[in-house]
PDB file of C-alpha atoms in Angstrom:
ATOM      1  CA  UNK Q   1      -2.558   1.287 -24.242  1.00 52.00           C
ATOM      2  CA  UNK Q   2      -2.953  -1.582 -21.596  1.00 50.00           C
ATOM      3  CA  UNK Q   3      -0.971  -0.132 -19.129  1.00 47.00           C
ATOM      4  CA  UNK Q   4      -3.693   2.726 -19.091  1.00 53.00           C
ATOM      5  CA  UNK Q   5      -6.481  -0.304 -18.554  1.00 55.00           C
ATOM      6  CA  UNK Q   6      -4.713  -1.571 -15.578  1.00 49.00           C
ATOM      7  CA  UNK Q   7      -4.166   1.504 -13.637  1.00 53.00           C
ATOM      8  CA  UNK Q   8      -7.251   2.949 -14.797  1.00 53.00           C
ATOM      9  CA  UNK Q   9      -8.453  -0.343 -12.551  1.00 55.00           C
ATOM     10  CA  UNK Q  10      -6.073   0.474 -10.004  1.00 54.00           C
ATOM     11  CA  UNK Q  11      -7.838   3.662  -9.352  1.00 58.00           C
ATOM     12  CA  UNK Q  12     -11.324   1.993  -8.593  1.00 57.00           C
ATOM     13  CA  UNK Q  13      -9.735  -0.249  -6.333  1.00 53.00           C
ATOM     14  CA  UNK Q  14      -7.768   2.085  -4.707  1.00 57.00           C
ATOM     15  CA  UNK Q  15     -10.955   4.611  -4.488  1.00 59.00           C
ATOM     16  CA  UNK Q  16     -12.385   1.103  -3.078  1.00 55.00           C
ATOM     17  CA  UNK Q  17     -10.463   1.115  -0.588  1.00 55.00           C
ATOM     18  CA  UNK Q  18     -10.641   4.258   0.927  1.00 60.00           C
ATOM     19  CA  UNK Q  19     -13.436   4.574   0.495  1.00 57.00           C
ATOM     20  CA  UNK Q  20     -13.837   1.056   3.033  1.00 59.00           C
ATOM     21  CA  UNK Q  21     -11.191   2.989   5.163  1.00 53.00           C
ATOM     22  CA  UNK Q  22     -14.128   6.084   6.265  1.00 60.00           C
ATOM     23  CA  UNK Q  23     -16.867   2.831   6.617  1.00 58.00           C
ATOM     24  CA  UNK Q  24     -14.454   1.479   8.914  1.00 56.00           C
ATOM     25  CA  UNK Q  25     -12.851   4.557  10.807  1.00 55.00           C
ATOM     26  CA  UNK Q  26     -17.027   6.508  10.808  1.00 55.00           C
ATOM     27  CA  UNK Q  27     -17.762   2.959  12.858  1.00 58.00           C
ATOM     28  CA  UNK Q  28     -14.968   2.953  16.304  1.00 61.00           C
ATOM     29  CA  UNK Q  29     -17.710   1.583  18.605  1.00 66.00           C
ATOM     30  CA  UNK Q  30     -17.596  -1.538  16.423  1.00 65.00           C
ATOM     31  CA  UNK Q  31     -13.843  -1.591  15.930  1.00 63.00           C
ATOM     32  CA  UNK Q  32     -13.303  -0.385  19.593  1.00 67.00           C
ATOM     33  CA  UNK Q  33     -16.488  -3.358  20.672  1.00 69.00           C
ATOM     34  CA  UNK Q  34     -14.748  -6.218  18.630  1.00 64.00           C
ATOM     35  CA  UNK Q  35     -10.984  -5.360  20.370  1.00 65.00           C
ATOM     36  CA  UNK Q  36     -12.119  -5.862  23.929  1.00 68.00           C
ATOM     37  CA  UNK Q  37     -14.444  -8.787  22.810  1.00 68.00           C
ATOM     38  CA  UNK Q  38     -10.850  -9.966  21.903  1.00 63.00           C
ATOM     39  CA  UNK Q  39      -9.251  -9.298  25.234  1.00 68.00           C
ATOM     40  CA  UNK Q  40     -12.298 -11.472  27.091  1.00 72.00           C
ATOM     41  CA  UNK Q  41     -11.021 -14.528  26.242  1.00 72.00           C
ATOM     42  CA  UNK Q  42      -6.887 -13.838  26.768  1.00 70.00           C
ATOM     43  CA  UNK Q  43      -7.863 -12.721  30.480  1.00 75.00           C
ATOM     44  CA  UNK Q  44      -9.420 -16.373  30.930  1.00 79.00           C
ATOM     45  CA  UNK Q  45      -6.429 -17.962  28.953  1.00 75.00           C
ATOM     46  CA  UNK Q  46      -3.764 -15.731  31.746  1.00 77.00           C
ATOM     47  CA  UNK Q  47      -5.849 -16.612  34.736  1.00 81.00           C
ATOM     48  CA  UNK Q  48      -6.096 -20.523  33.098  1.00 81.00           C
ATOM     49  CA  UNK Q  49      -2.043 -21.136  32.462  1.00 79.00           C
ATOM     50  CA  UNK Q  50      -0.780 -18.908  36.100  1.00 82.00           C
ATOM     51  CA  UNK Q  51      -2.709 -22.440  37.387  1.00 82.00           C
ATOM     52  CA  UNK Q  52      -0.949 -24.137  35.264  1.00 81.00           C
ATOM     53  CA  UNK Q  53       2.538 -22.448  35.390  1.00 82.00           C
ATOM     54  CA  UNK Q  54       1.927 -23.057  39.621  1.00 81.00           C
ATOM     55  CA  UNK Q  55       2.868 -26.936  39.374  1.00 77.00           C
ATOM     56  CA  UNK Q  56       5.891 -25.956  36.823  1.00 75.00           C
ATOM     57  CA  UNK Q  57       8.277 -23.974  35.640  1.00 79.00           C
ATOM     58  CA  UNK Q  58       8.144 -24.336  32.461  1.00 80.00           C
ATOM     59  CA  UNK Q  59       6.217 -26.708  29.653  1.00 78.00           C
ATOM     60  CA  UNK Q  60       7.723 -27.123  26.031  1.00 77.00           C
ATOM     61  CA  UNK Q  61      10.184 -25.428  26.418  1.00 76.00           C
ATOM     62  CA  UNK Q  62       8.136 -22.070  27.218  1.00 79.00           C
ATOM     63  CA  UNK Q  63       7.421 -20.757  30.194  1.00 80.00           C
ATOM     64  CA  UNK Q  64       4.739 -18.313  31.644  1.00 80.00           C
ATOM     65  CA  UNK Q  65       5.945 -15.017  29.556  1.00 77.00           C
ATOM     66  CA  UNK Q  66       6.521 -16.938  26.389  1.00 79.00           C
ATOM     67  CA  UNK Q  67       3.183 -18.415  27.200  1.00 83.00           C
ATOM     68  CA  UNK Q  68       0.676 -15.567  27.381  1.00 81.00           C
ATOM     69  CA  UNK Q  69       3.083 -13.557  24.635  1.00 82.00           C
ATOM     70  CA  UNK Q  70       2.200 -15.923  22.390  1.00 86.00           C
ATOM     71  CA  UNK Q  71      -0.853 -16.129  24.019  1.00 84.00           C
ATOM     72  CA  UNK Q  72      -1.961 -12.661  23.631  1.00 82.00           C
ATOM     73  CA  UNK Q  73       0.068 -12.628  20.287  1.00 85.00           C
ATOM     74  CA  UNK Q  74      -1.966 -15.135  18.826  1.00 88.00           C
ATOM     75  CA  UNK Q  75      -4.815 -13.625  19.390  1.00 84.00           C
ATOM     76  CA  UNK Q  76      -4.883  -9.692  17.250  1.00 84.00           C
ATOM     77  CA  UNK Q  77      -2.908 -12.751  14.166  1.00 89.00           C
ATOM     78  CA  UNK Q  78      -6.777 -14.253  14.876  1.00 87.00           C
ATOM     79  CA  UNK Q  79      -8.097 -10.906  14.776  1.00 83.00           C
ATOM     80  CA  UNK Q  80      -6.759  -9.484  12.229  1.00 85.00           C
ATOM     81  CA  UNK Q  81      -7.009 -11.714   9.866  1.00 89.00           C
ATOM     82  CA  UNK Q  82     -10.666 -13.543  10.228  1.00 86.00           C
ATOM     83  CA  UNK Q  83     -12.865 -12.421   7.743  1.00 86.00           C
ATOM     84  CA  UNK Q  84     -16.553 -10.950   8.124  1.00 81.00           C
ATOM     85  CA  UNK Q  85     -17.540 -10.296   5.030  1.00 81.00           C
ATOM     86  CA  UNK Q  86     -19.049 -13.894   4.349  1.00 81.00           C
ATOM     87  CA  UNK Q  87     -22.823 -13.033   5.060  1.00 81.00           C
ATOM     88  CA  UNK Q  88     -22.023  -9.415   3.326  1.00 82.00           C
ATOM     89  CA  UNK Q  89     -21.674 -12.248   0.190  1.00 83.00           C
ATOM     90  CA  UNK Q  90     -24.144 -14.378   0.864  1.00 82.00           C
ATOM     91  CA  UNK Q  91     -26.826 -11.112   1.112  1.00 80.00           C
ATOM     92  CA  UNK Q  92     -25.315  -9.439  -1.703  1.00 80.00           C
ATOM     93  CA  UNK Q  93     -25.871 -13.347  -3.326  1.00 79.00           C
ATOM     94  CA  UNK Q  94     -30.013 -13.739  -1.955  1.00 78.00           C
ATOM     95  CA  UNK Q  95     -30.736 -10.130  -2.488  1.00 77.00           C
ATOM     96  CA  UNK Q  96     -30.171 -10.219  -6.651  1.00 75.00           C
ATOM     97  CA  UNK Q  97     -27.134  -7.187  -5.574  1.00 76.00           C
ATOM     98  CA  UNK Q  98     -25.040  -9.715  -6.803  1.00 78.00           C
ATOM     99  CA  UNK Q  99     -26.466  -8.657 -10.694  1.00 76.00           C
ATOM    100  CA  UNK Q 100     -24.813  -4.804 -10.737  1.00 73.00           C
ATOM    101  CA  UNK Q 101     -21.753  -6.721 -10.501  1.00 71.00           C
ATOM    102  CA  UNK Q 102     -21.982  -9.091 -13.318  1.00 71.00           C
ATOM    103  CA  UNK Q 103     -22.890  -5.726 -15.609  1.00 70.00           C
ATOM    104  CA  UNK Q 104     -20.008  -3.719 -14.127  1.00 68.00           C
ATOM    105  CA  UNK Q 105     -16.864  -4.066 -14.940  1.00 68.00           C
ATOM    106  CA  UNK Q 106     -15.472  -4.786 -11.824  1.00 74.00           C
ATOM    107  CA  UNK Q 107     -14.217  -7.974 -10.563  1.00 79.00           C
ATOM    108  CA  UNK Q 108     -16.618  -8.799  -7.402  1.00 81.00           C
ATOM    109  CA  UNK Q 109     -13.438 -10.572  -6.456  1.00 83.00           C
ATOM    110  CA  UNK Q 110     -11.624  -9.086  -5.936  1.00 83.00           C
ATOM    111  CA  UNK Q 111     -13.676  -5.866  -4.733  1.00 82.00           C
ATOM    112  CA  UNK Q 112     -14.530  -7.951  -2.001  1.00 84.00           C
ATOM    113  CA  UNK Q 113     -10.944  -8.455  -0.993  1.00 86.00           C
ATOM    114  CA  UNK Q 114     -10.263  -4.971  -1.770  1.00 82.00           C
ATOM    115  CA  UNK Q 115     -12.606  -4.791   1.037  1.00 82.00           C
ATOM    116  CA  UNK Q 116     -11.808  -7.469   3.606  1.00 84.00           C
ATOM    117  CA  UNK Q 117      -7.933  -5.800   3.417  1.00 83.00           C
ATOM    118  CA  UNK Q 118      -9.240  -1.768   3.735  1.00 78.00           C
ATOM    119  CA  UNK Q 119     -11.571  -3.464   6.429  1.00 78.00           C
ATOM    120  CA  UNK Q 120      -8.290  -5.323   8.857  1.00 79.00           C
ATOM    121  CA  UNK Q 121      -5.515  -3.097   7.059  1.00 77.00           C
ATOM    122  CA  UNK Q 122      -6.811  -0.677  11.041  1.00 72.00           C
ATOM    123  CA  UNK Q 123      -7.371  -4.340  12.911  1.00 70.00           C
ATOM    124  CA  UNK Q 124      -3.468  -4.430  12.042  1.00 74.00           C
ATOM    125  CA  UNK Q 125      -2.631  -0.870  12.891  1.00 72.00           C
ATOM    126  CA  UNK Q 126      -4.221  -0.710  16.635  1.00 70.00           C
ATOM    127  CA  UNK Q 127      -3.008  -3.804  16.915  1.00 69.00           C
ATOM    128  CA  UNK Q 128       0.776  -3.278  16.650  1.00 70.00           C
ATOM    129  CA  UNK Q 129       1.193  -0.780  18.163  1.00 68.00           C
ATOM    130  CA  UNK Q 130      -1.179  -2.005  21.448  1.00 67.00           C
ATOM    131  CA  UNK Q 131       1.022  -4.491  21.324  1.00 67.00           C
ATOM    132  CA  UNK Q 132       4.116  -3.080  21.884  1.00 67.00           C
ATOM    133  CA  UNK Q 133       2.744  -0.660  24.289  1.00 64.00           C
ATOM    134  CA  UNK Q 134       1.546  -3.164  26.604  1.00 62.00           C
ATOM    135  CA  UNK Q 135       4.571  -5.964  26.690  1.00 65.00           C
ATOM    136  CA  UNK Q 136       7.079  -3.107  26.121  1.00 65.00           C
ATOM    137  CA  UNK Q 137       5.177  -1.997  29.858  1.00 63.00           C
ATOM    138  CA  UNK Q 138       4.281  -5.346  30.714  1.00 60.00           C
ATOM    139  CA  UNK Q 139       7.638  -7.469  30.107  1.00 59.00           C
ATOM    140  CA  UNK Q 140       9.971  -3.935  29.472  1.00 57.00           C
ATOM    141  CA  UNK Q 141      10.245  -4.569  26.399  1.00 52.00           C
ATOM    142  CA  UNK Q 142      11.280  -7.955  25.888  1.00 55.00           C
ATOM    143  CA  UNK Q 143       8.383  -7.849  23.248  1.00 52.00           C
ATOM    144  CA  UNK Q 144       9.764 -10.344  20.648  1.00 54.00           C
ATOM    145  CA  UNK Q 145      13.120 -12.409  20.441  1.00 55.00           C
ATOM    146  CA  UNK Q 146      13.649 -12.835  16.668  1.00 60.00           C
ATOM    147  CA  UNK Q 147      15.592 -10.354  14.967  1.00 68.00           C
ATOM    148  CA  UNK Q 148      14.393  -7.721  12.440  1.00 74.00           C
ATOM    149  CA  UNK Q 149      14.515 -10.201   9.557  1.00 80.00           C
ATOM    150  CA  UNK Q 150      12.259 -12.373  11.100  1.00 81.00           C
ATOM    151  CA  UNK Q 151      10.433  -9.300  12.420  1.00 83.00           C
ATOM    152  CA  UNK Q 152      10.264  -8.295   8.670  1.00 86.00           C
ATOM    153  CA  UNK Q 153       9.363 -11.643   7.668  1.00 89.00           C
ATOM    154  CA  UNK Q 154       6.681 -11.626  10.575  1.00 88.00           C
ATOM    155  CA  UNK Q 155       3.708  -9.239   8.460  1.00 87.00           C
ATOM    156  CA  UNK Q 156       4.651 -11.111   6.005  1.00 91.00           C
ATOM    157  CA  UNK Q 157       2.940 -13.787   7.198  1.00 92.00           C
ATOM    158  CA  UNK Q 158       0.228 -12.546   8.681  1.00 91.00           C
ATOM    159  CA  UNK Q 159      -0.132 -11.114   4.373  1.00 91.00           C
ATOM    160  CA  UNK Q 160      -0.038 -14.134   3.905  1.00 93.00           C
ATOM    161  CA  UNK Q 161      -2.640 -15.945   5.858  1.00 93.00           C
ATOM    162  CA  UNK Q 162      -4.661 -13.419   5.113  1.00 92.00           C
ATOM    163  CA  UNK Q 163      -5.226 -13.786   1.195  1.00 93.00           C
ATOM    164  CA  UNK Q 164      -5.397 -17.567   2.398  1.00 95.00           C
ATOM    165  CA  UNK Q 165      -8.026 -17.465   5.012  1.00 94.00           C
ATOM    166  CA  UNK Q 166      -9.583 -14.279   2.545  1.00 93.00           C
ATOM    167  CA  UNK Q 167      -9.913 -17.213  -0.255  1.00 93.00           C
ATOM    168  CA  UNK Q 168     -11.040 -19.736   2.080  1.00 92.00           C
ATOM    169  CA  UNK Q 169     -14.442 -17.504   3.594  1.00 90.00           C
ATOM    170  CA  UNK Q 170     -14.686 -15.940  -0.605  1.00 90.00           C
ATOM    171  CA  UNK Q 171     -15.423 -20.166  -1.085  1.00 91.00           C
ATOM    172  CA  UNK Q 172     -17.708 -20.826   1.859  1.00 89.00           C
ATOM    173  CA  UNK Q 173     -19.624 -17.340   0.961  1.00 87.00           C
ATOM    174  CA  UNK Q 174     -19.780 -18.320  -3.401  1.00 87.00           C
ATOM    175  CA  UNK Q 175     -21.381 -21.126  -2.342  1.00 86.00           C
ATOM    176  CA  UNK Q 176     -24.726 -19.275  -1.202  1.00 83.00           C
ATOM    177  CA  UNK Q 177     -25.745 -19.630  -5.579  1.00 81.00           C
ATOM    178  CA  UNK Q 178     -26.395 -23.445  -4.590  1.00 83.00           C
ATOM    179  CA  UNK Q 179     -26.833 -23.301  -1.218  1.00 79.00           C
ATOM    180  CA  UNK Q 180     -29.206 -20.684   0.893  1.00 77.00           C
ATOM    181  CA  UNK Q 181     -28.216 -21.014   4.125  1.00 77.00           C
ATOM    182  CA  UNK Q 182     -23.625 -21.250   5.125  1.00 79.00           C
ATOM    183  CA  UNK Q 183     -23.901 -19.458   8.205  1.00 78.00           C
ATOM    184  CA  UNK Q 184     -23.588 -22.832  10.772  1.00 80.00           C
ATOM    185  CA  UNK Q 185     -20.439 -23.847   7.887  1.00 80.00           C
ATOM    186  CA  UNK Q 186     -18.623 -20.483   8.383  1.00 83.00           C
ATOM    187  CA  UNK Q 187     -19.164 -20.605  11.765  1.00 84.00           C
ATOM    188  CA  UNK Q 188     -17.733 -24.837  12.425  1.00 86.00           C
ATOM    189  CA  UNK Q 189     -14.746 -23.541   9.897  1.00 84.00           C
ATOM    190  CA  UNK Q 190     -13.841 -20.955  11.761  1.00 87.00           C
ATOM    191  CA  UNK Q 191     -13.725 -22.726  15.001  1.00 87.00           C
ATOM    192  CA  UNK Q 192     -12.148 -25.822  13.190  1.00 88.00           C
ATOM    193  CA  UNK Q 193      -9.074 -22.557  12.471  1.00 88.00           C
ATOM    194  CA  UNK Q 194      -8.142 -21.619  15.499  1.00 88.00           C
ATOM    195  CA  UNK Q 195      -7.489 -24.637  16.325  1.00 87.00           C
ATOM    196  CA  UNK Q 196      -5.987 -25.717  13.782  1.00 88.00           C
ATOM    197  CA  UNK Q 197      -3.784 -22.682  13.731  1.00 90.00           C
ATOM    198  CA  UNK Q 198      -2.816 -22.471  16.812  1.00 87.00           C
ATOM    199  CA  UNK Q 199      -5.250 -19.693  17.405  1.00 86.00           C
ATOM    200  CA  UNK Q 200      -6.073 -21.675  21.707  1.00 82.00           C
ATOM    201  CA  UNK Q 201      -2.247 -22.485  22.181  1.00 82.00           C
ATOM    202  CA  UNK Q 202       1.167 -23.242  20.558  1.00 85.00           C
ATOM    203  CA  UNK Q 203       0.949 -26.583  18.891  1.00 85.00           C
ATOM    204  CA  UNK Q 204       4.016 -27.820  20.252  1.00 83.00           C
ATOM    205  CA  UNK Q 205       2.066 -28.526  23.580  1.00 83.00           C
ATOM    206  CA  UNK Q 206       0.093 -31.521  20.786  1.00 82.00           C
ATOM    207  CA  UNK Q 207       2.131 -34.862  20.921  1.00 82.00           C
ATOM    208  CA  UNK Q 208       4.677 -34.582  18.346  1.00 78.00           C
ATOM    209  CA  UNK Q 209       3.303 -37.298  15.657  1.00 80.00           C
ATOM    210  CA  UNK Q 210      -0.011 -34.811  15.132  1.00 79.00           C
ATOM    211  CA  UNK Q 211       3.127 -31.530  15.323  1.00 76.00           C
ATOM    212  CA  UNK Q 212       4.343 -33.479  12.068  1.00 77.00           C
ATOM    213  CA  UNK Q 213       1.456 -33.648  10.221  1.00 78.00           C
ATOM    214  CA  UNK Q 214       0.130 -29.872  10.850  1.00 76.00           C
ATOM    215  CA  UNK Q 215       3.119 -29.246   9.445  1.00 71.00           C
ATOM    216  CA  UNK Q 216       3.014 -30.227   6.268  1.00 75.00           C
ATOM    217  CA  UNK Q 217      -0.969 -28.682   6.693  1.00 82.00           C
ATOM    218  CA  UNK Q 218      -1.931 -24.983   5.687  1.00 88.00           C
ATOM    219  CA  UNK Q 219      -3.539 -24.104   8.109  1.00 90.00           C
ATOM    220  CA  UNK Q 220      -0.481 -23.107  11.313  1.00 89.00           C
ATOM    221  CA  UNK Q 221       0.455 -21.293   8.657  1.00 90.00           C
ATOM    222  CA  UNK Q 222      -2.331 -18.676   9.617  1.00 92.00           C
ATOM    223  CA  UNK Q 223      -1.536 -18.042  13.161  1.00 92.00           C
ATOM    224  CA  UNK Q 224       1.313 -20.382  15.023  1.00 91.00           C
ATOM    225  CA  UNK Q 225       3.753 -19.700  12.563  1.00 90.00           C
ATOM    226  CA  UNK Q 226       3.640 -16.391  12.649  1.00 91.00           C
ATOM    227  CA  UNK Q 227       3.824 -16.130  15.654  1.00 89.00           C
ATOM    228  CA  UNK Q 228       6.461 -18.165  15.789  1.00 87.00           C
ATOM    229  CA  UNK Q 229       8.049 -16.463  13.650  1.00 88.00           C
ATOM    230  CA  UNK Q 230       8.266 -12.796  16.009  1.00 84.00           C
ATOM    231  CA  UNK Q 231       8.259 -14.631  19.080  1.00 82.00           C
ATOM    232  CA  UNK Q 232      11.519 -17.689  18.728  1.00 79.00           C
ATOM    233  CA  UNK Q 233      12.637 -16.422  14.980  1.00 77.00           C
ATOM    234  CA  UNK Q 234      12.927 -19.196  12.257  1.00 78.00           C
ATOM    235  CA  UNK Q 235      15.489 -21.120  10.607  1.00 80.00           C
ATOM    236  CA  UNK Q 236      15.434 -20.819   6.714  1.00 79.00           C
ATOM    237  CA  UNK Q 237      15.058 -24.091   6.763  1.00 84.00           C
ATOM    238  CA  UNK Q 238      11.569 -23.658   8.241  1.00 83.00           C
ATOM    239  CA  UNK Q 239      10.901 -20.351   5.903  1.00 84.00           C
ATOM    240  CA  UNK Q 240      11.456 -23.125   2.846  1.00 85.00           C
ATOM    241  CA  UNK Q 241       9.192 -25.382   3.788  1.00 85.00           C
ATOM    242  CA  UNK Q 242       6.464 -22.920   4.561  1.00 86.00           C
ATOM    243  CA  UNK Q 243       6.813 -21.752   0.714  1.00 87.00           C
ATOM    244  CA  UNK Q 244       6.453 -24.910  -0.159  1.00 88.00           C
ATOM    245  CA  UNK Q 245       3.342 -25.486   1.622  1.00 88.00           C
ATOM    246  CA  UNK Q 246       1.612 -22.574   1.772  1.00 92.00           C
ATOM    247  CA  UNK Q 247       1.912 -21.380  -2.472  1.00 92.00           C
ATOM    248  CA  UNK Q 248      -0.299 -24.046  -3.370  1.00 93.00           C
ATOM    249  CA  UNK Q 249      -3.207 -23.815  -1.562  1.00 94.00           C
ATOM    250  CA  UNK Q 250      -2.974 -19.944  -2.017  1.00 94.00           C
ATOM    251  CA  UNK Q 251      -2.423 -21.407  -6.257  1.00 94.00           C
ATOM    252  CA  UNK Q 252      -4.938 -23.809  -5.983  1.00 95.00           C
ATOM    253  CA  UNK Q 253      -7.917 -20.996  -4.125  1.00 94.00           C
ATOM    254  CA  UNK Q 254      -7.424 -18.902  -6.622  1.00 93.00           C
ATOM    255  CA  UNK Q 255      -7.911 -21.106  -9.453  1.00 94.00           C
ATOM    256  CA  UNK Q 256     -11.367 -22.684  -7.694  1.00 94.00           C
ATOM    257  CA  UNK Q 257     -12.866 -19.152  -6.123  1.00 92.00           C
ATOM    258  CA  UNK Q 258     -12.868 -18.489 -10.509  1.00 90.00           C
ATOM    259  CA  UNK Q 259     -14.095 -21.979 -11.609  1.00 92.00           C
ATOM    260  CA  UNK Q 260     -16.539 -21.001  -8.414  1.00 90.00           C
ATOM    261  CA  UNK Q 261     -17.988 -17.406  -9.523  1.00 87.00           C
ATOM    262  CA  UNK Q 262     -18.097 -18.353 -13.369  1.00 87.00           C
ATOM    263  CA  UNK Q 263     -20.100 -21.160 -12.419  1.00 87.00           C
ATOM    264  CA  UNK Q 264     -21.922 -19.359 -10.093  1.00 84.00           C
ATOM    265  CA  UNK Q 265     -22.893 -16.800 -12.704  1.00 83.00           C
ATOM    266  CA  UNK Q 266     -24.413 -19.306 -14.585  1.00 81.00           C
ATOM    267  CA  UNK Q 267     -26.876 -21.222 -12.786  1.00 75.00           C
ATOM    268  CA  UNK Q 268     -28.001 -17.720 -11.256  1.00 72.00           C
ATOM    269  CA  UNK Q 269     -28.798 -16.595 -14.518  1.00 65.00           C
ATOM    270  CA  UNK Q 270     -30.046 -19.912 -15.448  1.00 57.00           C
ATOM    271  CA  UNK Q 271     -32.471 -19.825 -12.197  1.00 55.00           C
ATOM    272  CA  UNK Q 272     -33.449 -16.265 -13.484  1.00 52.00           C
ATOM    273  CA  UNK Q 273     -31.656 -14.297 -11.268  1.00 52.00           C
TER     274      UNK Q 273
END
């Protein structure tokens, strides 16, 4: 029966998740190194913004404490959602390992997504704990300004951002079927996304005309929107616009991934892969 096949498929991906989780926990040093590297820009930004706030008590309605909270939270979100698997995809295609997934009854895109979720689960857990501990101490428990609903919505938005960023990275990775070197594309893309998503500073600091354009682009919903939801809360209209913008992008990228995969496999087999 169909439900039995679905259960067998689910068990396969659960096994992949468990395997990847074990692998991530075994390489603790790499995770800690990534965490330290995430904090280095935060320290630099702390001194930068503290110097700026010497002359100004408030910038666009944000005091220094609120600004610093945003900067650190944005770094945490960026660490959680940014994918690192693109070079593995490139290696699988160029080395011929991808042919194992052509023969086996497992979807390569879903397999990569499960591995990505397993890798980022630990990042989400540790970042959440560190955020609570550090800012409960520094800001006397004033870690966010939204309601309980906003906290739940924050985690939903982070998960949606993970799905969206995964799709973007997967599209770039699958281009390895046709393009030999894609690393420069990836580095450029991550820098652009970091800026457009509000990973460096709140997008409200931009001119209003620019902010209005960003409002209908999907990138701000990756970092800026979740951070703002947790720190300041969101009204119903903004939430509706959020789903109105991000859902079509996710659906469209999902379709594009299937097209790229099918045509990539045909191209791979055509050239004798």
